[in-house]
Coordinates of C-alpha atoms in Angstrom, one line a residue:
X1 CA 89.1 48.0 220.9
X2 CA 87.7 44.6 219.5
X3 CA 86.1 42.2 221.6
X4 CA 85.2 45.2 224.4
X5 CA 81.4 45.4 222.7
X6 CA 81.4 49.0 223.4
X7 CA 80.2 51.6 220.9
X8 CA 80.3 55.4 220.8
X9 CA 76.8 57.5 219.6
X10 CA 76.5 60.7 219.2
X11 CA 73.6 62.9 219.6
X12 CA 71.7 64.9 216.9
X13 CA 74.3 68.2 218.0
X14 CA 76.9 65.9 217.0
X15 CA 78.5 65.6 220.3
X16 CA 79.5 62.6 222.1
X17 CA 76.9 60.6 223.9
X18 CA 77.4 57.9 226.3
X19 CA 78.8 54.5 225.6
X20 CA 76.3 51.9 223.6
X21 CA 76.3 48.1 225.3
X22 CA 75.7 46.0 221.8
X23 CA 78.5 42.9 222.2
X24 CA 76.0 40.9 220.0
X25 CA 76.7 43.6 217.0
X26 CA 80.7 43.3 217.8
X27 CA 82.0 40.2 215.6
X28 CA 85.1 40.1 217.6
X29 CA 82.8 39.5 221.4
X30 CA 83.0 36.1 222.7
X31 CA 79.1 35.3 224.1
X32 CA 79.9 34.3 228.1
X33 CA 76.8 31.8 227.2
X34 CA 76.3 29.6 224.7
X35 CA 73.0 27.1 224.2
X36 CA 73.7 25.2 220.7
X37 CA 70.5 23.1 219.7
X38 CA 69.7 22.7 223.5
X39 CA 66.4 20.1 223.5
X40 CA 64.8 19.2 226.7
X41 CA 61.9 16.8 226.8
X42 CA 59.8 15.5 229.5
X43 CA 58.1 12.2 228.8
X44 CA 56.4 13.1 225.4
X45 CA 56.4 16.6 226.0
X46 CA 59.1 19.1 224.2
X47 CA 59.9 21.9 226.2
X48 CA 62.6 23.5 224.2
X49 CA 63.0 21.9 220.8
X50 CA 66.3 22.4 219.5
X51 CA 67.2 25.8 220.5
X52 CA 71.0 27.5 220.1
X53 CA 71.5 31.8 221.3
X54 CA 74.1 33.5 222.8
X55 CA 74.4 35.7 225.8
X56 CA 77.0 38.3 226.5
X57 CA 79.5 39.1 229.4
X58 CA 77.6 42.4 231.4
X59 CA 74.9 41.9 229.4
X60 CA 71.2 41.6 231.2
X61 CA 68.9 39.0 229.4
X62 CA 65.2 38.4 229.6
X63 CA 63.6 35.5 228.5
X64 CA 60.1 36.3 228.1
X65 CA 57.0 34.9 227.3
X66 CA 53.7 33.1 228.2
X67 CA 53.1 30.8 231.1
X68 CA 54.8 26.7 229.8
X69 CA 57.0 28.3 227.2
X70 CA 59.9 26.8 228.5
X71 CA 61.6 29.9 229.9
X72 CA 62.3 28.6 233.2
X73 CA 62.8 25.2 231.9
X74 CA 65.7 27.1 229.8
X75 CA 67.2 28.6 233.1
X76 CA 67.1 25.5 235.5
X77 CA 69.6 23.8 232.6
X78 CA 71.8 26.7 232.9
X79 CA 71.8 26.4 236.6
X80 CA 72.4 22.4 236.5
X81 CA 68.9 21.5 238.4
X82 CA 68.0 19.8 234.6
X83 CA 70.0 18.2 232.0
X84 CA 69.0 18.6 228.6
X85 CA 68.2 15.4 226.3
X86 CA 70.3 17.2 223.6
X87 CA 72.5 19.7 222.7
X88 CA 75.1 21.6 225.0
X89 CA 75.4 24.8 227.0
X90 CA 78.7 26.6 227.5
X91 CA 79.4 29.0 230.5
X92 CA 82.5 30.8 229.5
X93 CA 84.0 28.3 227.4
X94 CA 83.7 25.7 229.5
X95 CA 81.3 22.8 228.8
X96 CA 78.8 22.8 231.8
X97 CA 77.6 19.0 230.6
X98 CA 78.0 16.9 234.0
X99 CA 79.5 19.9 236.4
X100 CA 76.4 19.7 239.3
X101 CA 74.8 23.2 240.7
X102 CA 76.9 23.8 243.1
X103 CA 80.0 23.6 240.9
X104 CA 79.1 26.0 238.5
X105 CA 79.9 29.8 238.6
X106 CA 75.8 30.9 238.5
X107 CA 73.3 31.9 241.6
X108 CA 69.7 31.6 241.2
X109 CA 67.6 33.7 243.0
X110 CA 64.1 32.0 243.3
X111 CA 60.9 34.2 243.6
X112 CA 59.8 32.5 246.7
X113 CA 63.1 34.3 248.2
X114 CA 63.3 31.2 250.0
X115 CA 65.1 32.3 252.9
X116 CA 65.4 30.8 256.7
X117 CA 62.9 32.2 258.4
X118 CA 64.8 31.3 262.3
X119 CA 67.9 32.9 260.7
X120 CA 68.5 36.8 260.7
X121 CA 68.9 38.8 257.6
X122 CA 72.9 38.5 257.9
X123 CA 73.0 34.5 258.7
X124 CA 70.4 34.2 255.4
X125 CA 73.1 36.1 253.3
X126 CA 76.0 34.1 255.2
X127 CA 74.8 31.0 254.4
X128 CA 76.2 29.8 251.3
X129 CA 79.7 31.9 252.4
X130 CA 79.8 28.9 255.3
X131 CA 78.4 26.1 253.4
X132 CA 81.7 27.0 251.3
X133 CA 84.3 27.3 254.2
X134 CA 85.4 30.6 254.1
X135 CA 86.9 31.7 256.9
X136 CA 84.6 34.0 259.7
X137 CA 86.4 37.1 259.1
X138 CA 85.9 37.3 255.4
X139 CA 82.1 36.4 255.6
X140 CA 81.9 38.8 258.0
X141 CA 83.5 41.2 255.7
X142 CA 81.4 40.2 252.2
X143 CA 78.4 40.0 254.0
X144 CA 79.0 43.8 255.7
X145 CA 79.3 44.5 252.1
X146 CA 76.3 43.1 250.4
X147 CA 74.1 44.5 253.1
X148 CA 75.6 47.9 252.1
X149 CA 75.1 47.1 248.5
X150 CA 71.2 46.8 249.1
X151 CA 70.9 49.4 251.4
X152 CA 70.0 46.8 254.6
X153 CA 72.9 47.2 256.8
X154 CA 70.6 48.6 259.5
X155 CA 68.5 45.4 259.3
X156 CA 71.4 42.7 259.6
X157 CA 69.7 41.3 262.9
X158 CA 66.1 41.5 261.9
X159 CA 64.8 37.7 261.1
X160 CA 62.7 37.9 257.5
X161 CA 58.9 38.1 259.3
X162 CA 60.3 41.0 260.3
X163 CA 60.5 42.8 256.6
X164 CA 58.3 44.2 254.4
X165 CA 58.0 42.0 251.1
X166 CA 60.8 44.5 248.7
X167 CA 63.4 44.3 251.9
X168 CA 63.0 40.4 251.6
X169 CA 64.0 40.5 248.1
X170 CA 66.5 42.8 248.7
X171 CA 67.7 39.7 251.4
X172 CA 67.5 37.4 248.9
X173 CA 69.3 38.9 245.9
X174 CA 72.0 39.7 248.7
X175 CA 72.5 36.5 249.6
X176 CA 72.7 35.8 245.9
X177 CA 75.3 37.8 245.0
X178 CA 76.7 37.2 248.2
X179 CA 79.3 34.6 246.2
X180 CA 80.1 36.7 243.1
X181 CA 78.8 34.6 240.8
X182 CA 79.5 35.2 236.7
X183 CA 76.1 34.8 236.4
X184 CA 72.8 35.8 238.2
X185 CA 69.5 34.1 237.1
X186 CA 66.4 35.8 238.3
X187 CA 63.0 33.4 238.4
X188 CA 60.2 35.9 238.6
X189 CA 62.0 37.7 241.1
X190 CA 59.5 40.8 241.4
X191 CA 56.4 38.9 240.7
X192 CA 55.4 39.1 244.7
X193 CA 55.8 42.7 244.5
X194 CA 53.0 45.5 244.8
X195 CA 52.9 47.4 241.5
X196 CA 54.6 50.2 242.6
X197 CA 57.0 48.7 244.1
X198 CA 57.7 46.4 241.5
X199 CA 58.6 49.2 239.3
X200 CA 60.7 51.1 241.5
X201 CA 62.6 47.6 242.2
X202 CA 63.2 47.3 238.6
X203 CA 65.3 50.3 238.3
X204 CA 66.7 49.1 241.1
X205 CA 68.2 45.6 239.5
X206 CA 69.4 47.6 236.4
X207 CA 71.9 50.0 238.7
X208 CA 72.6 46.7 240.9
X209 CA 73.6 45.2 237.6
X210 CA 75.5 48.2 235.6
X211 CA 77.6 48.8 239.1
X212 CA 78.5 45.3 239.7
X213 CA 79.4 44.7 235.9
X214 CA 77.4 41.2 236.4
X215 CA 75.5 39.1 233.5
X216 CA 71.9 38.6 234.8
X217 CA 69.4 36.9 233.4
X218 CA 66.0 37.4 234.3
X219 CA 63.1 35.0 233.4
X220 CA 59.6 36.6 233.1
X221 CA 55.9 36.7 231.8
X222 CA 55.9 40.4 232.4
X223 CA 56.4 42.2 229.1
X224 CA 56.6 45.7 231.0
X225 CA 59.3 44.3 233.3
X226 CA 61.1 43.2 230.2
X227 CA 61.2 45.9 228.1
X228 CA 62.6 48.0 231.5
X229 CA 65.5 46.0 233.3
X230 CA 66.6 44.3 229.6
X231 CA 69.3 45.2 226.5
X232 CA 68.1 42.1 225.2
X233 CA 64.6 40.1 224.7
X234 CA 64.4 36.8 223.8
X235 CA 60.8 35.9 223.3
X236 CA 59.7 32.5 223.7
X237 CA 56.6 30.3 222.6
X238 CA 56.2 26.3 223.0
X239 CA 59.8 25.8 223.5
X240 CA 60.9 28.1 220.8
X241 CA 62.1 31.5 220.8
X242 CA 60.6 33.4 218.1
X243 CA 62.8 36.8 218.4
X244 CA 65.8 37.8 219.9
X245 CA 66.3 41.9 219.8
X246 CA 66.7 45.0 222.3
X247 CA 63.1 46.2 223.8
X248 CA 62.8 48.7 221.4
X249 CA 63.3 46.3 218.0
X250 CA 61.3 44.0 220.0
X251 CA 58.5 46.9 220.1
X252 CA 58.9 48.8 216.8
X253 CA 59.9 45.6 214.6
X254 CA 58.5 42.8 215.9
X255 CA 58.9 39.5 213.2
X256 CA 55.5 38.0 213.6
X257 CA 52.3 38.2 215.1
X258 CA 52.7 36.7 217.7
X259 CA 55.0 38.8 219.2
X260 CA 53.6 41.8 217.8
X261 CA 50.3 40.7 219.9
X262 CA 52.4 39.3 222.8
X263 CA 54.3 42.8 223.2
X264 CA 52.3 45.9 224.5
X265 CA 48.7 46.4 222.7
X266 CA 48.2 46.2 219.4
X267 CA 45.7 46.9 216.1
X268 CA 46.3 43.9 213.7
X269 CA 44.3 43.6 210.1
X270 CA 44.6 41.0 207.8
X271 CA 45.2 42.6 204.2
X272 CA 46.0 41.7 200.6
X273 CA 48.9 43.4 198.8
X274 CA 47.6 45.5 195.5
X275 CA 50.7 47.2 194.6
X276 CA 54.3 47.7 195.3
X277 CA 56.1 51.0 195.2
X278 CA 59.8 51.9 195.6
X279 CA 59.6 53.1 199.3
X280 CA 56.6 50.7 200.2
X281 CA 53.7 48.8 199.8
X282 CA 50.2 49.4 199.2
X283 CA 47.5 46.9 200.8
X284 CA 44.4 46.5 201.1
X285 CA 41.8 45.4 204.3
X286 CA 38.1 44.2 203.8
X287 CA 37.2 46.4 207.1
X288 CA 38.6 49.7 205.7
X289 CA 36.9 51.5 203.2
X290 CA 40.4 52.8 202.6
X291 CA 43.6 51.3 201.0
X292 CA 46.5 51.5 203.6
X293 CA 50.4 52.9 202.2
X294 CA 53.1 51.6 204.3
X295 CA 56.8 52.6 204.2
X296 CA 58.1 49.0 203.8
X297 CA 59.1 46.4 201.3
X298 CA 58.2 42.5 202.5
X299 CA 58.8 39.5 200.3
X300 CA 54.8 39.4 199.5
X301 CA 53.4 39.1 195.8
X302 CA 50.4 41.3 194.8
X303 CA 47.4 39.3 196.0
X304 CA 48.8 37.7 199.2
X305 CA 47.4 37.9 202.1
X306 CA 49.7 40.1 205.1
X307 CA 48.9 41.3 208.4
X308 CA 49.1 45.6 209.1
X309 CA 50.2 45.9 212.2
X310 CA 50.3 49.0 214.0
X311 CA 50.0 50.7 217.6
X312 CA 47.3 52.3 219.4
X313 CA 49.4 55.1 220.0
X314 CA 50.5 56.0 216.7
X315 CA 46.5 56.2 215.9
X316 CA 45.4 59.6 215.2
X317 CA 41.5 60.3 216.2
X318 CA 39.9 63.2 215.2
X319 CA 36.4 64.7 213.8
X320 CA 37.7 66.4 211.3
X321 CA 38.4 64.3 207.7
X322 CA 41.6 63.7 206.6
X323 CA 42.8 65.4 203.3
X324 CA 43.8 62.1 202.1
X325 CA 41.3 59.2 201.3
X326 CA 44.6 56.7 202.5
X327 CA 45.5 55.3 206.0
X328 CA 42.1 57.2 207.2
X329 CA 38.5 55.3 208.2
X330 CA 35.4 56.4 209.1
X331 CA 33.9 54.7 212.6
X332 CA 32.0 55.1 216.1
X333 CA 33.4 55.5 219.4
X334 CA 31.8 52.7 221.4
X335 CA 34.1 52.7 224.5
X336 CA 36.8 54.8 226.5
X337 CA 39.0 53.9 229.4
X338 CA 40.4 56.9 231.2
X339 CA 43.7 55.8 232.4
X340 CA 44.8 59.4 233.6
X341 CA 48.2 60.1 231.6
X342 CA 46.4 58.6 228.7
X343 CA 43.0 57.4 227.2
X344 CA 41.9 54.9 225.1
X345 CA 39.4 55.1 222.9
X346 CA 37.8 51.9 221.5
X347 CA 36.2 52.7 217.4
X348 CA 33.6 50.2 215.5
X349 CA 34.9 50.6 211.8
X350 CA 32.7 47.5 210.3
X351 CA 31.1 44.9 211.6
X352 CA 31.6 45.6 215.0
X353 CA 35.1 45.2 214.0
X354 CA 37.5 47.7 216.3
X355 CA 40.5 49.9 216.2
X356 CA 41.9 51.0 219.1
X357 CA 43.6 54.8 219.8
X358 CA 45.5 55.7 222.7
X359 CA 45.5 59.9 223.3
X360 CA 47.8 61.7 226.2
X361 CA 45.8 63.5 228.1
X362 CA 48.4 66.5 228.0
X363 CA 45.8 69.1 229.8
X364 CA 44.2 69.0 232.6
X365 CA 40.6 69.0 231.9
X366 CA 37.5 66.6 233.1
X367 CA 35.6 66.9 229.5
X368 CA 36.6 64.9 226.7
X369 CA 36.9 66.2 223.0
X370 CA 35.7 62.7 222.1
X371 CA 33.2 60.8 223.8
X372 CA 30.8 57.7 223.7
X373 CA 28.8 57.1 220.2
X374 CA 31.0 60.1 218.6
X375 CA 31.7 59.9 214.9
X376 CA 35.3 60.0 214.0
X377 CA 38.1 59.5 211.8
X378 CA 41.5 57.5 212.8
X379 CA 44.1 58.4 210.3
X380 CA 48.0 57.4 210.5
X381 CA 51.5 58.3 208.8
X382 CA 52.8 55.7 206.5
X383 CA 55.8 54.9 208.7
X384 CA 53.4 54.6 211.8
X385 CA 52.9 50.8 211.1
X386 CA 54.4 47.6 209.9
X387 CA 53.3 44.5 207.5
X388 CA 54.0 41.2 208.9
X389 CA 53.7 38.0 206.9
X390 CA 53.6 35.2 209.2

């Protein structure tokens, strides 16, 4: 039906797959949140210059990027703690101008946790239930119920020192949900996590999220954190975002290079364009003793200088040559990192210039095929990488 932002795919049998969450493709979805030419400024410094994007009912939002980008300048306006200098920001329709925090329909859960430390896990989640005068039994009853919801109901007496770090921000995200906000803003919520636990965590939020049906949105200078809990990615640079796209557009099309570099690892060449075809683009790079064929067109005359971008993983590393003289070069292991599912093998081409080549390590074996000071070649499809012109 319009406006439900829902979408049917089916699989390569041609059967019915599950339901595709892409509002931001339906024309007929209302955004739950809208910045139009939001500016914020402190003293002489811009930290978001004139920025206007949309985020959807049920959707989960990152805003990601490097640290003074503006991201969590961009979430305290939406949570009334600032006020831009410009611009507006809706919350479902309504203009949030001059409505203070505690007014507004969002929760913030900080990555401090910032809970009471003399109050027990079920007065922390509680709290903000009282401050609003609900009556005893019903906080009672909600709180019984968030407790459940993170899986801390046998903990309800325990005081936070008494709690491993990921059961205090299981308290905390409890005690935010605790008023059923529309909106839940995250600020580096896993960032005092172990590793492990971080990632286990994360899949945690994105069940949280689907099973309440809530919009959260997460701010974070953790790419891999990102690209897990997210459907969408705006990525952000000196008060800008530069793109707005799922994870894997984010990863697979990236529309420059600096968030081709920003996102995951990445080989990048600057190149001059010597031909065009019908299905792509011929260039060519000063380091390679090869000319490189890439399926894609770009708005580039022959003679101007683009960027080939492409992945470590889509690198192919071998001591055999290649049939083909193109997207092939000739070069010297000079490092490897073992990183147990894969490795990653660091080639000089020229100049001590280097491409990188990430292999699975599919078997079980302590020699390498490749090792230190081999002589290889890295060869890759046409459709393996992308040009980039800014």
């Amino acid at each position: 039906p319009p406006g439900a932002g829902l979408f049917i795919s089916v699989n390569a049998g041609g059967s019915m797959g599950q339901t595709v969450f892409e509002p931001w493709n339906d024309p007929d979805e209302k955004p739950l949140i809208q910045f139009k030419n939001v500016t914020k400024r402190f003293g002489d410094f811009t930290a978001i210059d004139n920025q206007t994007f949309d985020i959807y009912e049920k959707e989960f939002f990152a805003l990601l990027g490097p640290s003074g980008c503006g991201k969590t300048t961009m979430m305290r306006m939406l949570a009334g703690f600032e006020t831009p200098n410009a611009g507006e920001i809706f919350l479902d329709g309504q203009n949030l101008a001059g409505v203070p925090p505690h007014r507004r329909p969002v929760n913030m859960m900080f990555q401090s946790y910032a809970l009471f430390p003399h109050m027990s896990v079920e007065a922390n989640v509680a709290f903000g239930l009282r401050q609003e005068g609900m009556p005893r039994t019903d906080i009672a009853l909600r709180v019984s119920e968030m407790l459940k919801l993170v899986r801390l109901e046998h903990f309800a007496k325990r005081k936070p020192h008494q709690l491993s770090g990921g059961q205090r921000q299981r308290v905390a995200l409890a005690r935010s949900l605790a008023k059923k906000p529309k909106v839940l803003l995250l600020d580096e919520p896993l960032g005092a996590l172990d590793r492990k636990l971080r990632e286990d965590t994360q899949f945690e939020l994105m069940d949280l999220q689907y099973e309440l049906g809530m919009t959260f949105l997460i701010v974070t200078h953790d790419q891999e954190e990102a690209m897990t809990v997210a459907d969408r990615i705006a990525v952000m640079d000196k008060g800008r975002i530069i793109q707005i796209a799922t994870p894997a557009e984010i990863y697979e099309v990236p529309n420059s290079r600096f968030v081709a570099d920003f996102i995951g690892d990445i080989n990048m060449m600057e190149c001059k364009v010597v031909a065009h075809a019908e299905d792509g683009m011929r260039l060519h790079c000063p380091l390679f003793s090869c000319d490189i064929d890439v399926a894609q067109k770009v708005e580039a005359g022959i003679g101007e200088t683009v960027w080939f971008a492409i992945r470590p993983e889509k690198v192919r590393i071998s001591f055999d040559e290649p049939d083909s003289k193109v997207n092939a070069v000739h070069g010297e292991v000079w490092d490897i990192a073992y990183l147990g599912d894969v490795s990653i093998y660091h080639t000089h081409i020229a100049d001590e210039e280097t491409v990188r080549a990430t292999v699975a390590n599919r078997s079980r074996t302590v020699e390498k095929p490749v090792g230190w000071d081999d002589k290889v070649w890295l060869s890759w499809d046409r459709d393996a990488g992308l040009i980039l012109t800014r």
